[in-house]
Coordinates of C-alpha atoms in Angstrom, one line a residue:
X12 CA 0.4 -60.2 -102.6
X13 CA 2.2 -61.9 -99.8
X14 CA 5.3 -63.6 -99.6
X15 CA 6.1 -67.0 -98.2
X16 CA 6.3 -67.8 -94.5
X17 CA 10.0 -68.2 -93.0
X18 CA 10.8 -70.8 -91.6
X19 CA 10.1 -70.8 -88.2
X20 CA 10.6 -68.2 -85.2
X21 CA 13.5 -66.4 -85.2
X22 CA 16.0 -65.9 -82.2
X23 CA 15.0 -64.2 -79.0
X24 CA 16.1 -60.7 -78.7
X25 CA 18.1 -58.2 -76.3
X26 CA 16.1 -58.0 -72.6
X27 CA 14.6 -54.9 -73.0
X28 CA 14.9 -51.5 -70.4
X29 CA 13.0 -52.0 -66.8
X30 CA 9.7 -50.0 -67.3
X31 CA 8.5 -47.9 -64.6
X32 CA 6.8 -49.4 -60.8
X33 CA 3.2 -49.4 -61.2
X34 CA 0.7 -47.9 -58.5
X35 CA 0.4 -49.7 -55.1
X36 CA -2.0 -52.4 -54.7
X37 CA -5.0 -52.7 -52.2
X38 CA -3.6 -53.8 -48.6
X39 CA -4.5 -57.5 -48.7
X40 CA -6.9 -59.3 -46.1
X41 CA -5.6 -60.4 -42.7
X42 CA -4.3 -63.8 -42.2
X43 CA -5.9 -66.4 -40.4
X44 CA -5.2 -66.6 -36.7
X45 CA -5.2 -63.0 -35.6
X46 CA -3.2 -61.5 -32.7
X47 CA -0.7 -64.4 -31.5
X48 CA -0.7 -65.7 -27.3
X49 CA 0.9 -63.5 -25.0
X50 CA 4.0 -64.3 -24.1
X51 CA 6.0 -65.1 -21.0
X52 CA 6.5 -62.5 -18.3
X53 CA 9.8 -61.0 -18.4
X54 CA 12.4 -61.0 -15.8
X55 CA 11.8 -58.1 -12.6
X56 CA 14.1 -55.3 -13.6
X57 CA 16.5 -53.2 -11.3
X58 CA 15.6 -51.3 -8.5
X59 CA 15.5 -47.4 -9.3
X60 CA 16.7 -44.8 -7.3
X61 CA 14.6 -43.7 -3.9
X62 CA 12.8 -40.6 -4.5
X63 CA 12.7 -37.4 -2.5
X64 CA 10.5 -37.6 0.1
X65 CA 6.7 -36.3 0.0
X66 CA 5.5 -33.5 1.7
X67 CA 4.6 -34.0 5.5
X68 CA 0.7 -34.9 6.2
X69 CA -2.1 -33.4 7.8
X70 CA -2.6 -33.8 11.5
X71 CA -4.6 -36.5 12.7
X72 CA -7.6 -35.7 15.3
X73 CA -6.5 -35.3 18.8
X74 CA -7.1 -38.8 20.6
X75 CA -9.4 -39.5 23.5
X76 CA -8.6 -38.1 27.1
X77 CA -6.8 -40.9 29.0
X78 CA -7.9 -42.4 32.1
X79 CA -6.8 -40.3 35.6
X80 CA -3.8 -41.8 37.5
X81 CA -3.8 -42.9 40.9
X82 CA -3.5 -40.4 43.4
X83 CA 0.0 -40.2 44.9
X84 CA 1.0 -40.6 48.7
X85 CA 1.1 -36.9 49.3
X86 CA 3.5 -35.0 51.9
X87 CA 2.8 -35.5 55.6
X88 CA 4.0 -33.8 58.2
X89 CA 6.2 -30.9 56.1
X90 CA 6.8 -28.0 58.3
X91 CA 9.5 -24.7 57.8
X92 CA 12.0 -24.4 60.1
X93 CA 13.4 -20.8 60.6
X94 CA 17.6 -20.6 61.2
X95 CA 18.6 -17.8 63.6
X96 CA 19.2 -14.3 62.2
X97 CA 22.4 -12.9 60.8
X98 CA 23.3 -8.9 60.8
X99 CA 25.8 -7.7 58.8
X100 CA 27.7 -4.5 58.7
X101 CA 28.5 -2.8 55.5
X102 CA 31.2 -5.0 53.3
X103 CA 30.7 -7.9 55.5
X104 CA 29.3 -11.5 54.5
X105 CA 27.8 -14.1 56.3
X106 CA 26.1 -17.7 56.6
X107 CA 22.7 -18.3 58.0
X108 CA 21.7 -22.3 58.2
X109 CA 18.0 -23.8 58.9
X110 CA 18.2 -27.2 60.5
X111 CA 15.5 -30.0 60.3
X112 CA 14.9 -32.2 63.5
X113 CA 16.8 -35.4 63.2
X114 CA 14.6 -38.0 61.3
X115 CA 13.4 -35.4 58.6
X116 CA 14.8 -34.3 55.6
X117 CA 15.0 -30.7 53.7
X118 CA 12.9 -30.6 50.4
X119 CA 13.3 -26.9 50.3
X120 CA 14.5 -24.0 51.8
X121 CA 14.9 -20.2 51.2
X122 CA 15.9 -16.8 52.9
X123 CA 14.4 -13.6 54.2
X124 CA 15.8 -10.6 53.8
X125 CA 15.2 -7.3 55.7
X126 CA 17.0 -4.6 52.8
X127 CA 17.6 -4.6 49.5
X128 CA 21.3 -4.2 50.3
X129 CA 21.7 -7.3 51.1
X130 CA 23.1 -9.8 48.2
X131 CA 22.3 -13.3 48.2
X132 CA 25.3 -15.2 46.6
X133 CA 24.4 -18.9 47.9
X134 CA 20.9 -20.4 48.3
X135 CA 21.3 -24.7 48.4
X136 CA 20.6 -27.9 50.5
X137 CA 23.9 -28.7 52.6
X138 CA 25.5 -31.5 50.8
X139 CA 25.9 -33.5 54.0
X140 CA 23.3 -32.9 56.2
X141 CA 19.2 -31.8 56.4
X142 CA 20.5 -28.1 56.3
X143 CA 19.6 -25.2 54.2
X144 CA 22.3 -22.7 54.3
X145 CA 21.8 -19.1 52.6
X146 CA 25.3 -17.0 51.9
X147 CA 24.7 -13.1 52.1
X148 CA 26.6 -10.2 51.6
X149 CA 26.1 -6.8 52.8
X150 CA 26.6 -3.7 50.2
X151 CA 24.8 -0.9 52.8
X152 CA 23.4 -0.2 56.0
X153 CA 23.4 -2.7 58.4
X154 CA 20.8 -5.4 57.8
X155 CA 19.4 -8.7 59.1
X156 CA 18.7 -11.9 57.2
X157 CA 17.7 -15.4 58.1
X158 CA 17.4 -18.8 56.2
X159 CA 14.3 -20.9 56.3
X160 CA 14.4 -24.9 55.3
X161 CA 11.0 -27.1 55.0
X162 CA 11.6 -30.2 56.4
X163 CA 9.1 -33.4 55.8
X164 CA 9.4 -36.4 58.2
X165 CA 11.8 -39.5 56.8

């Protein structure tokens, strides 16, 4: 048999323990919209450091063959002039000059020498004047030398 109902619903009880997460859902669909706009460029940053510097290139071709030049005015009139000969004993020195005519100047000169004895220790154009002057000295047997000068009209 079975007894009378109560009165009514009795008082709630004590919250009971937390019961254990559940399994992960299904990832959802995506939203409406998709990717968002692009946004605004972005300020330029710093300047980095300069790198080292690359290795050197290949060699270009060669270039085209220029045009000829003019020819020049040449040398008229240049002619050697022979100074008078110099002998020199053993141990002795000496100066032997080549003059150009007046109105031409020296664009050269030299010496000749008639032994090996003989040891040339000036060989220049006179500072002052159209001369050639040659400076010798004798280490031997007596020997003769002369200086030349080539001389080309002013």
């Amino acid at each position: 048999m079975t007894g009378a109902t109560g009165p009514g619903v009795g008082a709630t009880g004590p919250t009971g323990v937390t019961g254990a997460t559940g399994p992960t859902g299904p990832t959802g669909p995506t939203g409406p919209g998709g990717t968002g706009a692009t946004g605004a460029t972005g300020a330029t940053g710093v300047t980095g450091a300069t790198g080292d510097t690359g290795p050197t290139g290949a060699t270009g071709p060669t270039g085209a063959t220029g045009t000829t030049g003019a020819t020049g005015p040449g040398m008229v009139g240049a002619t050697q002039r022979d100074g008078e000969p110099v002998t020199l004993e053993n141990g002795e020195s000496g100066t032997s000059n080549a003059d150009c005519n007046p109105g031409e100047v020296a664009i050269g000169g030299g010496y000749t020498l008639t032994s090996t004895d003989l040891m040339v220790t000036g060989n220049a154009k006179s500072s002052t004047t159209e001369t050639w002057l040659v400076d010798v000295t004798n280490n031997g047997t007596t020997a003769t030398y002369l200086a030349w000068v080539i001389c080309a009209s002013a």
